[in-house]
């Protein structure tokens, strides 16, 4: 079992589940998850000869929860990751693995801090380079301006999204997790009009997919009942701030050995349409891509839905570094 540690990054104190000895591997989760989303990876990677630290991103679980929206900018979150590296492996370079929002966090940490990051793997979200415009402009153009609902537009206003999620945490998590799981039928993430709330029209299945046990869900529910949703949702409120910060790195590519793992039923992976060749897309911005794997039938929760396949890919990649 991992040992829980509180790590002072210099900007925030983060809880990390730490196990093993050897070169450091930092695992970074997405929304709405925690260190626990890596429960199937921590032991196998530690057993392969690494020290694993699966963190709670600030705003989640046992980590600090600032009350300002700008505290959840990409600049702050990448600084947290670099701070974990410097605290646990001073003077050494470290390997990063991230899923969902954790993927952009680790991609951008590798981009902006090549002095401390030796290799980087992203699950669910490919790296597509420094943005040429804020993502708010993109979803406004494609969805909001046409009267269509987009969940990140719903997340922009402070207050209503948190209230909806916190009114019944278990209901919110069940519907959110199921809506973009590989087993969910088409329509589980419904199309609706702008102005709708997140949960309107979403499905709570009678039987949840086997990869999320009742005990797993209980753990997540307990974490979010304690932490609330302001910090996790505020990550979505920093697109303009992230865009401005990253412009200083627009002429830089990720040069560390890299890996991508996605699922063919994951809307975050496919973006606004299926990616015919994710490796070609990535190689425009990453100079040492060592694999771009698309797992059939896998939805958004990559390493939880298919832990054995993901572990095999990660361990093979780690062995080759």
PDB file of C-alpha atoms in Angstrom:
ATOM      1  CA  UNK A   1       0.000   0.000   0.000  1.00  0.00           C
ATOM      2  CA  UNK A   2       1.253   3.495  -0.721  1.00  0.00           C
ATOM      3  CA  UNK A   3       2.297   5.839   2.049  1.00  0.00           C
ATOM      4  CA  UNK A   4       0.593   9.224   2.183  1.00  0.00           C
ATOM      5  CA  UNK A   5       2.888  12.222   2.386  1.00  0.00           C
ATOM      6  CA  UNK A   6       2.279  15.938   2.416  1.00  0.00           C
ATOM      7  CA  UNK A   7       4.698  17.651   0.039  1.00  0.00           C
ATOM      8  CA  UNK A   8       5.408  21.368   0.234  1.00  0.00           C
ATOM      9  CA  UNK A   9       5.950  22.494  -3.356  1.00  0.00           C
ATOM     10  CA  UNK A  10       6.743  26.060  -2.360  1.00  0.00           C
ATOM     11  CA  UNK A  11       3.372  27.264  -3.655  1.00  0.00           C
ATOM     12  CA  UNK A  12       0.995  24.684  -2.208  1.00  0.00           C
ATOM     13  CA  UNK A  13       1.010  21.621  -0.004  1.00  0.00           C
ATOM     14  CA  UNK A  14      -0.034  18.511  -1.885  1.00  0.00           C
ATOM     15  CA  UNK A  15      -0.963  15.055  -0.687  1.00  0.00           C
ATOM     16  CA  UNK A  16       0.803  12.252  -2.519  1.00  0.00           C
ATOM     17  CA  UNK A  17       0.454   8.483  -2.376  1.00  0.00           C
ATOM     18  CA  UNK A  18       4.063   7.289  -2.495  1.00  0.00           C
ATOM     19  CA  UNK A  19       5.359   3.765  -3.021  1.00  0.00           C
ATOM     20  CA  UNK A  20       8.617   2.125  -4.086  1.00  0.00           C
ATOM     21  CA  UNK A  21      12.255   3.079  -4.464  1.00  0.00           C
ATOM     22  CA  UNK A  22      14.234   4.199  -7.495  1.00  0.00           C
ATOM     23  CA  UNK A  23      13.839   6.904 -10.130  1.00  0.00           C
ATOM     24  CA  UNK A  24      10.808   9.090  -9.447  1.00  0.00           C
ATOM     25  CA  UNK A  25       7.575   8.792 -11.456  1.00  0.00           C
ATOM     26  CA  UNK A  26       4.919  11.415 -10.706  1.00  0.00           C
ATOM     27  CA  UNK A  27       1.305  10.583 -11.665  1.00  0.00           C
ATOM     28  CA  UNK A  28      -1.194  13.419 -12.153  1.00  0.00           C
ATOM     29  CA  UNK A  29      -4.957  12.828 -12.283  1.00  0.00           C
ATOM     30  CA  UNK A  30      -7.781  14.622 -14.052  1.00  0.00           C
ATOM     31  CA  UNK A  31     -11.374  15.735 -13.381  1.00  0.00           C
ATOM     32  CA  UNK A  32     -13.192  14.638 -11.289  1.00  0.00           C
ATOM     33  CA  UNK A  33     -10.705  12.183  -9.775  1.00  0.00           C
ATOM     34  CA  UNK A  34      -7.808  12.005  -7.281  1.00  0.00           C
ATOM     35  CA  UNK A  35      -4.593  10.072  -6.675  1.00  0.00           C
ATOM     36  CA  UNK A  36      -6.931   7.063  -6.443  1.00  0.00           C
ATOM     37  CA  UNK A  37      -7.426   6.979 -10.214  1.00  0.00           C
ATOM     38  CA  UNK A  38      -3.892   5.504 -10.384  1.00  0.00           C
ATOM     39  CA  UNK A  39      -4.648   2.700  -7.893  1.00  0.00           C
ATOM     40  CA  UNK A  40      -3.960   0.021 -10.530  1.00  0.00           C
ATOM     41  CA  UNK A  41      -0.690   1.585 -11.716  1.00  0.00           C
ATOM     42  CA  UNK A  42       1.108   2.564  -8.502  1.00  0.00           C
ATOM     43  CA  UNK A  43       2.050  -0.950  -7.383  1.00  0.00           C
ATOM     44  CA  UNK A  44       3.160  -2.353 -10.750  1.00  0.00           C
ATOM     45  CA  UNK A  45       5.293   0.694 -11.582  1.00  0.00           C
ATOM     46  CA  UNK A  46       6.828   0.664  -8.088  1.00  0.00           C
ATOM     47  CA  UNK A  47       7.535  -3.067  -8.450  1.00  0.00           C
ATOM     48  CA  UNK A  48       9.377  -2.329 -11.692  1.00  0.00           C
ATOM     49  CA  UNK A  49      11.956  -0.311  -9.754  1.00  0.00           C
ATOM     50  CA  UNK A  50      10.541   3.191  -9.418  1.00  0.00           C
ATOM     51  CA  UNK A  51       9.434   5.496  -6.655  1.00  0.00           C
ATOM     52  CA  UNK A  52       5.869   6.465  -7.569  1.00  0.00           C
ATOM     53  CA  UNK A  53       4.143   9.596  -6.282  1.00  0.00           C
ATOM     54  CA  UNK A  54       0.486   9.876  -7.295  1.00  0.00           C
ATOM     55  CA  UNK A  55      -0.583  13.342  -6.247  1.00  0.00           C
ATOM     56  CA  UNK A  56      -3.857  15.018  -5.436  1.00  0.00           C
ATOM     57  CA  UNK A  57      -3.845  18.087  -7.675  1.00  0.00           C
ATOM     58  CA  UNK A  58      -4.432  21.289  -5.704  1.00  0.00           C
ATOM     59  CA  UNK A  59      -8.142  21.687  -5.011  1.00  0.00           C
ATOM     60  CA  UNK A  60      -8.610  17.940  -4.552  1.00  0.00           C
ATOM     61  CA  UNK A  61      -8.513  15.458  -1.687  1.00  0.00           C
ATOM     62  CA  UNK A  62      -5.787  16.085   0.836  1.00  0.00           C
ATOM     63  CA  UNK A  63      -4.096  18.937  -1.042  1.00  0.00           C
ATOM     64  CA  UNK A  64      -4.422  22.686  -0.493  1.00  0.00           C
ATOM     65  CA  UNK A  65      -7.603  24.289  -1.821  1.00  0.00           C
ATOM     66  CA  UNK A  66      -7.071  27.978  -2.587  1.00  0.00           C
ATOM     67  CA  UNK A  67     -10.227  30.066  -2.924  1.00  0.00           C
ATOM     68  CA  UNK A  68      -9.110  32.067  -5.993  1.00  0.00           C
ATOM     69  CA  UNK A  69      -9.881  31.059  -9.571  1.00  0.00           C
ATOM     70  CA  UNK A  70      -6.422  32.111 -10.772  1.00  0.00           C
ATOM     71  CA  UNK A  71      -4.837  29.689  -8.283  1.00  0.00           C
ATOM     72  CA  UNK A  72      -5.824  26.901 -10.693  1.00  0.00           C
ATOM     73  CA  UNK A  73      -4.015  28.233 -13.763  1.00  0.00           C
ATOM     74  CA  UNK A  74      -1.716  25.971 -15.759  1.00  0.00           C
ATOM     75  CA  UNK A  75       1.250  28.026 -14.593  1.00  0.00           C
ATOM     76  CA  UNK A  76       0.412  27.272 -10.958  1.00  0.00           C
ATOM     77  CA  UNK A  77      -0.314  23.573 -11.523  1.00  0.00           C
ATOM     78  CA  UNK A  78       2.864  22.927 -13.503  1.00  0.00           C
ATOM     79  CA  UNK A  79       4.813  24.720 -10.779  1.00  0.00           C
ATOM     80  CA  UNK A  80       3.239  22.351  -8.256  1.00  0.00           C
ATOM     81  CA  UNK A  81       4.400  19.331 -10.249  1.00  0.00           C
ATOM     82  CA  UNK A  82       7.915  20.735 -10.587  1.00  0.00           C
ATOM     83  CA  UNK A  83       7.852  21.406  -6.847  1.00  0.00           C
ATOM     84  CA  UNK A  84       6.987  17.765  -6.130  1.00  0.00           C
ATOM     85  CA  UNK A  85       9.910  16.701  -8.313  1.00  0.00           C
ATOM     86  CA  UNK A  86      12.325  19.039  -6.559  1.00  0.00           C
ATOM     87  CA  UNK A  87      11.107  17.919  -3.120  1.00  0.00           C
ATOM     88  CA  UNK A  88      11.256  14.154  -3.735  1.00  0.00           C
ATOM     89  CA  UNK A  89      14.170  13.954  -6.188  1.00  0.00           C
ATOM     90  CA  UNK A  90      16.331  17.051  -5.697  1.00  0.00           C
ATOM     91  CA  UNK A  91      18.888  17.523  -8.445  1.00  0.00           C
ATOM     92  CA  UNK A  92      17.392  14.734 -10.565  1.00  0.00           C
ATOM     93  CA  UNK A  93      15.132  14.637 -13.584  1.00  0.00           C
ATOM     94  CA  UNK A  94      11.798  12.881 -13.277  1.00  0.00           C
ATOM     95  CA  UNK A  95       9.220  10.995 -15.346  1.00  0.00           C
ATOM     96  CA  UNK A  96       5.643  12.313 -15.526  1.00  0.00           C
ATOM     97  CA  UNK A  97       2.409  10.480 -16.362  1.00  0.00           C
ATOM     98  CA  UNK A  98      -0.913  12.338 -16.569  1.00  0.00           C
ATOM     99  CA  UNK A  99      -4.542  11.611 -17.456  1.00  0.00           C
ATOM    100  CA  UNK A 100      -7.313  13.976 -18.591  1.00  0.00           C
ATOM    101  CA  UNK A 101      -6.400  17.446 -17.188  1.00  0.00           C
ATOM    102  CA  UNK A 102      -3.365  15.702 -15.761  1.00  0.00           C
ATOM    103  CA  UNK A 103      -2.158  15.162 -19.341  1.00  0.00           C
ATOM    104  CA  UNK A 104      -1.995  18.882 -20.251  1.00  0.00           C
ATOM    105  CA  UNK A 105      -0.444  19.497 -16.854  1.00  0.00           C
ATOM    106  CA  UNK A 106       2.377  17.010 -17.494  1.00  0.00           C
ATOM    107  CA  UNK A 107       2.767  17.973 -21.177  1.00  0.00           C
ATOM    108  CA  UNK A 108       3.176  21.613 -20.214  1.00  0.00           C
ATOM    109  CA  UNK A 109       5.473  20.823 -17.296  1.00  0.00           C
ATOM    110  CA  UNK A 110       7.720  18.928 -19.721  1.00  0.00           C
ATOM    111  CA  UNK A 111       7.539  21.840 -22.171  1.00  0.00           C
ATOM    112  CA  UNK A 112       8.316  24.586 -19.686  1.00  0.00           C
ATOM    113  CA  UNK A 113      10.618  22.724 -17.270  1.00  0.00           C
ATOM    114  CA  UNK A 114      12.866  20.475 -19.372  1.00  0.00           C
ATOM    115  CA  UNK A 115      15.507  20.975 -16.671  1.00  0.00           C
ATOM    116  CA  UNK A 116      13.572  18.692 -14.279  1.00  0.00           C
ATOM    117  CA  UNK A 117      11.503  16.395 -16.548  1.00  0.00           C
ATOM    118  CA  UNK A 118      13.169  13.465 -18.337  1.00  0.00           C
ATOM    119  CA  UNK A 119      10.147  11.798 -19.982  1.00  0.00           C
ATOM    120  CA  UNK A 120       6.396  12.325 -20.211  1.00  0.00           C
ATOM    121  CA  UNK A 121       3.309  10.219 -20.936  1.00  0.00           C
ATOM    122  CA  UNK A 122      -0.219  11.501 -21.479  1.00  0.00           C
ATOM    123  CA  UNK A 123      -3.426   9.479 -21.276  1.00  0.00           C
ATOM    124  CA  UNK A 124      -6.640  10.599 -22.988  1.00  0.00           C
ATOM    125  CA  UNK A 125      -5.449  14.052 -24.119  1.00  0.00           C
ATOM    126  CA  UNK A 126      -2.795  14.343 -26.871  1.00  0.00           C
ATOM    127  CA  UNK A 127      -0.336  17.210 -26.950  1.00  0.00           C
ATOM    128  CA  UNK A 128      -1.186  19.574 -29.815  1.00  0.00           C
ATOM    129  CA  UNK A 129       1.289  22.365 -29.177  1.00  0.00           C
ATOM    130  CA  UNK A 130       1.081  25.803 -27.624  1.00  0.00           C
ATOM    131  CA  UNK A 131      -2.430  27.137 -28.319  1.00  0.00           C
ATOM    132  CA  UNK A 132      -2.932  29.744 -31.028  1.00  0.00           C
ATOM    133  CA  UNK A 133      -6.028  31.114 -29.299  1.00  0.00           C
ATOM    134  CA  UNK A 134      -7.804  30.531 -25.975  1.00  0.00           C
ATOM    135  CA  UNK A 135      -9.988  27.440 -25.853  1.00  0.00           C
ATOM    136  CA  UNK A 136     -12.915  29.603 -24.714  1.00  0.00           C
ATOM    137  CA  UNK A 137     -12.934  31.162 -28.194  1.00  0.00           C
ATOM    138  CA  UNK A 138     -13.080  27.723 -29.807  1.00  0.00           C
ATOM    139  CA  UNK A 139     -15.989  26.352 -27.790  1.00  0.00           C
ATOM    140  CA  UNK A 140     -17.862  29.649 -28.048  1.00  0.00           C
ATOM    141  CA  UNK A 141     -17.551  29.501 -31.830  1.00  0.00           C
ATOM    142  CA  UNK A 142     -18.470  25.824 -32.166  1.00  0.00           C
ATOM    143  CA  UNK A 143     -21.120  25.512 -29.467  1.00  0.00           C
ATOM    144  CA  UNK A 144     -22.294  28.556 -27.520  1.00  0.00           C
ATOM    145  CA  UNK A 145     -22.739  30.890 -30.489  1.00  0.00           C
ATOM    146  CA  UNK A 146     -24.964  28.236 -32.104  1.00  0.00           C
ATOM    147  CA  UNK A 147     -27.053  27.757 -28.975  1.00  0.00           C
ATOM    148  CA  UNK A 148     -25.547  24.367 -28.123  1.00  0.00           C
ATOM    149  CA  UNK A 149     -24.548  23.232 -24.633  1.00  0.00           C
ATOM    150  CA  UNK A 150     -20.867  22.665 -23.900  1.00  0.00           C
ATOM    151  CA  UNK A 151     -19.870  21.519 -20.443  1.00  0.00           C
ATOM    152  CA  UNK A 152     -16.869  23.836 -20.200  1.00  0.00           C
ATOM    153  CA  UNK A 153     -19.093  26.828 -20.945  1.00  0.00           C
ATOM    154  CA  UNK A 154     -21.360  25.680 -18.096  1.00  0.00           C
ATOM    155  CA  UNK A 155     -18.312  25.586 -15.815  1.00  0.00           C
ATOM    156  CA  UNK A 156     -17.330  29.230 -16.436  1.00  0.00           C
ATOM    157  CA  UNK A 157     -19.638  30.944 -13.924  1.00  0.00           C
ATOM    158  CA  UNK A 158     -18.603  30.476 -10.305  1.00  0.00           C
ATOM    159  CA  UNK A 159     -21.429  29.090  -8.208  1.00  0.00           C
ATOM    160  CA  UNK A 160     -24.069  27.186 -10.208  1.00  0.00           C
ATOM    161  CA  UNK A 161     -21.789  24.322 -11.346  1.00  0.00           C
ATOM    162  CA  UNK A 162     -20.484  23.779  -7.822  1.00  0.00           C
ATOM    163  CA  UNK A 163     -23.995  23.897  -6.385  1.00  0.00           C
ATOM    164  CA  UNK A 164     -25.256  21.300  -8.849  1.00  0.00           C
ATOM    165  CA  UNK A 165     -22.352  18.920  -8.228  1.00  0.00           C
ATOM    166  CA  UNK A 166     -22.369  19.312  -4.445  1.00  0.00           C
ATOM    167  CA  UNK A 167     -26.150  18.916  -4.046  1.00  0.00           C
ATOM    168  CA  UNK A 168     -25.744  15.151  -4.536  1.00  0.00           C
ATOM    169  CA  UNK A 169     -22.102  14.207  -5.024  1.00  0.00           C
ATOM    170  CA  UNK A 170     -22.810  10.535  -5.670  1.00  0.00           C
ATOM    171  CA  UNK A 171     -25.401  11.344  -8.328  1.00  0.00           C
ATOM    172  CA  UNK A 172     -23.053  13.800 -10.046  1.00  0.00           C
ATOM    173  CA  UNK A 173     -20.115  11.401 -10.088  1.00  0.00           C
ATOM    174  CA  UNK A 174     -22.149   8.400 -11.256  1.00  0.00           C
ATOM    175  CA  UNK A 175     -23.594  10.335 -14.188  1.00  0.00           C
ATOM    176  CA  UNK A 176     -20.326  12.032 -15.098  1.00  0.00           C
ATOM    177  CA  UNK A 177     -18.252   8.855 -14.919  1.00  0.00           C
ATOM    178  CA  UNK A 178     -20.788   6.786 -16.833  1.00  0.00           C
ATOM    179  CA  UNK A 179     -21.523   9.403 -19.490  1.00  0.00           C
ATOM    180  CA  UNK A 180     -18.092   9.077 -21.101  1.00  0.00           C
ATOM    181  CA  UNK A 181     -17.193   5.517 -20.137  1.00  0.00           C
ATOM    182  CA  UNK A 182     -16.468   3.026 -22.883  1.00  0.00           C
ATOM    183  CA  UNK A 183     -19.550   0.993 -21.975  1.00  0.00           C
ATOM    184  CA  UNK A 184     -21.975   3.922 -22.193  1.00  0.00           C
ATOM    185  CA  UNK A 185     -24.271   3.836 -25.228  1.00  0.00           C
ATOM    186  CA  UNK A 186     -24.415   6.770 -27.603  1.00  0.00           C
ATOM    187  CA  UNK A 187     -26.466   9.570 -26.112  1.00  0.00           C
ATOM    188  CA  UNK A 188     -25.303   9.064 -22.533  1.00  0.00           C
ATOM    189  CA  UNK A 189     -23.536  12.425 -22.899  1.00  0.00           C
ATOM    190  CA  UNK A 190     -26.627  14.206 -24.280  1.00  0.00           C
ATOM    191  CA  UNK A 191     -26.839  16.994 -26.819  1.00  0.00           C
ATOM    192  CA  UNK A 192     -28.797  19.925 -25.382  1.00  0.00           C
ATOM    193  CA  UNK A 193     -29.268  23.659 -25.598  1.00  0.00           C
ATOM    194  CA  UNK A 194     -26.973  26.300 -24.150  1.00  0.00           C
ATOM    195  CA  UNK A 195     -28.346  27.313 -20.765  1.00  0.00           C
ATOM    196  CA  UNK A 196     -28.948  23.735 -19.620  1.00  0.00           C
ATOM    197  CA  UNK A 197     -27.085  22.466 -16.587  1.00  0.00           C
ATOM    198  CA  UNK A 198     -24.462  19.738 -16.592  1.00  0.00           C
ATOM    199  CA  UNK A 199     -26.703  16.955 -15.300  1.00  0.00           C
ATOM    200  CA  UNK A 200     -29.805  17.638 -17.397  1.00  0.00           C
ATOM    201  CA  UNK A 201     -30.538  14.569 -19.518  1.00  0.00           C
ATOM    202  CA  UNK A 202     -27.633  12.509 -18.166  1.00  0.00           C
ATOM    203  CA  UNK A 203     -28.021   8.825 -17.296  1.00  0.00           C
ATOM    204  CA  UNK A 204     -27.516   7.105 -13.957  1.00  0.00           C
ATOM    205  CA  UNK A 205     -27.156   3.443 -14.969  1.00  0.00           C
ATOM    206  CA  UNK A 206     -28.820   0.668 -13.017  1.00  0.00           C
ATOM    207  CA  UNK A 207     -25.573  -1.319 -13.128  1.00  0.00           C
ATOM    208  CA  UNK A 208     -22.262   0.520 -13.169  1.00  0.00           C
ATOM    209  CA  UNK A 209     -19.347  -0.794 -15.276  1.00  0.00           C
ATOM    210  CA  UNK A 210     -17.283  -3.405 -13.424  1.00  0.00           C
ATOM    211  CA  UNK A 211     -14.117  -1.295 -13.438  1.00  0.00           C
ATOM    212  CA  UNK A 212     -15.721   1.090 -10.917  1.00  0.00           C
ATOM    213  CA  UNK A 213     -16.714  -0.937  -7.871  1.00  0.00           C
ATOM    214  CA  UNK A 214     -19.048   0.298  -5.157  1.00  0.00           C
ATOM    215  CA  UNK A 215     -16.016   0.749  -2.921  1.00  0.00           C
ATOM    216  CA  UNK A 216     -14.208   2.781  -5.594  1.00  0.00           C
ATOM    217  CA  UNK A 217     -17.186   5.092  -5.987  1.00  0.00           C
ATOM    218  CA  UNK A 218     -17.512   5.406  -2.211  1.00  0.00           C
ATOM    219  CA  UNK A 219     -13.912   6.605  -2.033  1.00  0.00           C
ATOM    220  CA  UNK A 220     -14.433   9.300  -4.661  1.00  0.00           C
ATOM    221  CA  UNK A 221     -17.712  10.430  -3.076  1.00  0.00           C
ATOM    222  CA  UNK A 222     -16.023  10.810   0.294  1.00  0.00           C
ATOM    223  CA  UNK A 223     -13.178  12.826  -1.186  1.00  0.00           C
ATOM    224  CA  UNK A 224     -15.469  15.276  -2.992  1.00  0.00           C
ATOM    225  CA  UNK A 225     -17.827  15.664  -0.066  1.00  0.00           C
ATOM    226  CA  UNK A 226     -14.836  16.906   1.908  1.00  0.00           C
ATOM    227  CA  UNK A 227     -13.131  18.967  -0.794  1.00  0.00           C
ATOM    228  CA  UNK A 228     -16.036  20.391  -2.768  1.00  0.00           C
ATOM    229  CA  UNK A 229     -15.831  21.279  -6.457  1.00  0.00           C
ATOM    230  CA  UNK A 230     -14.647  24.906  -6.584  1.00  0.00           C
ATOM    231  CA  UNK A 231     -10.989  24.050  -7.163  1.00  0.00           C
ATOM    232  CA  UNK A 232     -11.548  21.202  -9.627  1.00  0.00           C
ATOM    233  CA  UNK A 233     -14.028  23.217 -11.720  1.00  0.00           C
ATOM    234  CA  UNK A 234     -11.888  26.365 -11.577  1.00  0.00           C
ATOM    235  CA  UNK A 235      -9.307  24.599 -13.751  1.00  0.00           C
ATOM    236  CA  UNK A 236     -11.749  25.219 -16.613  1.00  0.00           C
ATOM    237  CA  UNK A 237     -11.910  28.945 -15.810  1.00  0.00           C
ATOM    238  CA  UNK A 238      -8.295  29.679 -16.738  1.00  0.00           C
ATOM    239  CA  UNK A 239      -8.208  29.223 -20.513  1.00  0.00           C
ATOM    240  CA  UNK A 240      -7.353  32.864 -21.266  1.00  0.00           C
ATOM    241  CA  UNK A 241      -4.788  32.984 -18.484  1.00  0.00           C
ATOM    242  CA  UNK A 242      -3.209  29.730 -19.707  1.00  0.00           C
ATOM    243  CA  UNK A 243      -3.093  30.999 -23.282  1.00  0.00           C
ATOM    244  CA  UNK A 244      -1.255  34.183 -22.283  1.00  0.00           C
ATOM    245  CA  UNK A 245       1.296  32.331 -20.163  1.00  0.00           C
ATOM    246  CA  UNK A 246       2.092  29.704 -22.792  1.00  0.00           C
ATOM    247  CA  UNK A 247       2.806  32.219 -25.564  1.00  0.00           C
ATOM    248  CA  UNK A 248       6.337  32.606 -24.181  1.00  0.00           C
ATOM    249  CA  UNK A 249       6.958  28.955 -25.204  1.00  0.00           C
ATOM    250  CA  UNK A 250       5.350  28.961 -28.676  1.00  0.00           C
ATOM    251  CA  UNK A 251       8.626  28.264 -30.468  1.00  0.00           C
ATOM    252  CA  UNK A 252       9.487  25.280 -28.261  1.00  0.00           C
ATOM    253  CA  UNK A 253       8.653  21.584 -28.690  1.00  0.00           C
ATOM    254  CA  UNK A 254       8.566  18.750 -26.174  1.00  0.00           C
ATOM    255  CA  UNK A 255      11.861  16.964 -26.697  1.00  0.00           C
ATOM    256  CA  UNK A 256      11.706  14.336 -23.953  1.00  0.00           C
ATOM    257  CA  UNK A 257      10.760  10.725 -24.757  1.00  0.00           C
ATOM    258  CA  UNK A 258       6.966  10.736 -24.853  1.00  0.00           C
ATOM    259  CA  UNK A 259       4.000   8.364 -24.947  1.00  0.00           C
ATOM    260  CA  UNK A 260       0.289   8.750 -25.714  1.00  0.00           C
ATOM    261  CA  UNK A 261      -2.483   6.328 -24.740  1.00  0.00           C
ATOM    262  CA  UNK A 262      -6.106   7.004 -25.649  1.00  0.00           C
ATOM    263  CA  UNK A 263      -9.393   5.235 -26.146  1.00  0.00           C
ATOM    264  CA  UNK A 264     -11.415   5.214 -29.341  1.00  0.00           C
ATOM    265  CA  UNK A 265     -14.610   5.972 -27.373  1.00  0.00           C
ATOM    266  CA  UNK A 266     -13.113   8.865 -25.420  1.00  0.00           C
ATOM    267  CA  UNK A 267     -14.489  12.290 -26.457  1.00  0.00           C
ATOM    268  CA  UNK A 268     -11.517  14.013 -24.844  1.00  0.00           C
ATOM    269  CA  UNK A 269      -9.160  11.980 -27.010  1.00  0.00           C
ATOM    270  CA  UNK A 270     -11.109  12.381 -30.219  1.00  0.00           C
ATOM    271  CA  UNK A 271     -11.671  16.074 -29.571  1.00  0.00           C
ATOM    272  CA  UNK A 272     -14.182  17.462 -32.028  1.00  0.00           C
ATOM    273  CA  UNK A 273     -13.860  14.510 -34.397  1.00  0.00           C
ATOM    274  CA  UNK A 274     -11.940  11.271 -34.620  1.00  0.00           C
ATOM    275  CA  UNK A 275      -8.170  11.660 -34.918  1.00  0.00           C
ATOM    276  CA  UNK A 276      -7.148   9.529 -37.936  1.00  0.00           C
ATOM    277  CA  UNK A 277      -3.474   9.437 -36.955  1.00  0.00           C
ATOM    278  CA  UNK A 278      -2.678  10.699 -33.444  1.00  0.00           C
ATOM    279  CA  UNK A 279       1.039  10.018 -33.897  1.00  0.00           C
ATOM    280  CA  UNK A 280       1.193  12.340 -36.919  1.00  0.00           C
ATOM    281  CA  UNK A 281      -0.601  15.051 -34.944  1.00  0.00           C
ATOM    282  CA  UNK A 282       1.742  14.635 -31.996  1.00  0.00           C
ATOM    283  CA  UNK A 283       4.963  14.546 -34.007  1.00  0.00           C
ATOM    284  CA  UNK A 284       4.370  18.112 -35.139  1.00  0.00           C
ATOM    285  CA  UNK A 285       4.962  19.200 -31.538  1.00  0.00           C
ATOM    286  CA  UNK A 286       6.890  16.316 -29.918  1.00  0.00           C
ATOM    287  CA  UNK A 287      10.304  15.274 -31.214  1.00  0.00           C
ATOM    288  CA  UNK A 288      10.670  11.861 -29.508  1.00  0.00           C
ATOM    289  CA  UNK A 289       7.250  10.216 -29.525  1.00  0.00           C
ATOM    290  CA  UNK A 290       7.745   6.532 -28.742  1.00  0.00           C
ATOM    291  CA  UNK A 291       4.170   5.360 -29.116  1.00  0.00           C
ATOM    292  CA  UNK A 292       0.618   6.561 -29.747  1.00  0.00           C
ATOM    293  CA  UNK A 293      -1.787   3.815 -28.758  1.00  0.00           C
ATOM    294  CA  UNK A 294      -5.559   3.838 -29.254  1.00  0.00           C
ATOM    295  CA  UNK A 295      -7.362   1.193 -27.189  1.00  0.00           C
ATOM    296  CA  UNK A 296     -10.579  -0.099 -28.798  1.00  0.00           C
ATOM    297  CA  UNK A 297     -13.743   0.201 -26.757  1.00  0.00           C
ATOM    298  CA  UNK A 298     -12.096   2.387 -24.119  1.00  0.00           C
ATOM    299  CA  UNK A 299     -13.794   5.566 -22.985  1.00  0.00           C
ATOM    300  CA  UNK A 300     -12.432   8.474 -21.026  1.00  0.00           C
ATOM    301  CA  UNK A 301     -11.241   6.709 -17.863  1.00  0.00           C
ATOM    302  CA  UNK A 302      -8.303   5.081 -19.616  1.00  0.00           C
ATOM    303  CA  UNK A 303      -6.189   3.569 -16.839  1.00  0.00           C
ATOM    304  CA  UNK A 304      -9.211   2.584 -14.754  1.00  0.00           C
ATOM    305  CA  UNK A 305     -11.140   0.966 -17.618  1.00  0.00           C
ATOM    306  CA  UNK A 306      -8.213  -1.084 -18.961  1.00  0.00           C
ATOM    307  CA  UNK A 307      -5.540  -1.247 -16.256  1.00  0.00           C
ATOM    308  CA  UNK A 308      -3.739  -4.349 -17.551  1.00  0.00           C
ATOM    309  CA  UNK A 309      -3.312  -2.954 -21.077  1.00  0.00           C
ATOM    310  CA  UNK A 310      -2.324   0.491 -19.842  1.00  0.00           C
ATOM    311  CA  UNK A 311       0.169  -0.977 -17.375  1.00  0.00           C
ATOM    312  CA  UNK A 312       1.771  -3.109 -20.074  1.00  0.00           C
ATOM    313  CA  UNK A 313       2.193  -0.072 -22.341  1.00  0.00           C
ATOM    314  CA  UNK A 314       3.549   2.116 -19.552  1.00  0.00           C
ATOM    315  CA  UNK A 315       6.006  -0.504 -18.302  1.00  0.00           C
ATOM    316  CA  UNK A 316       7.283  -1.222 -21.793  1.00  0.00           C
ATOM    317  CA  UNK A 317       7.794   2.521 -22.365  1.00  0.00           C
ATOM    318  CA  UNK A 318       9.537   2.954 -19.010  1.00  0.00           C
ATOM    319  CA  UNK A 319      11.821  -0.005 -19.743  1.00  0.00           C
ATOM    320  CA  UNK A 320      12.930   1.615 -22.995  1.00  0.00           C
ATOM    321  CA  UNK A 321      13.877   4.949 -21.470  1.00  0.00           C
TER     322      UNK A 321
END
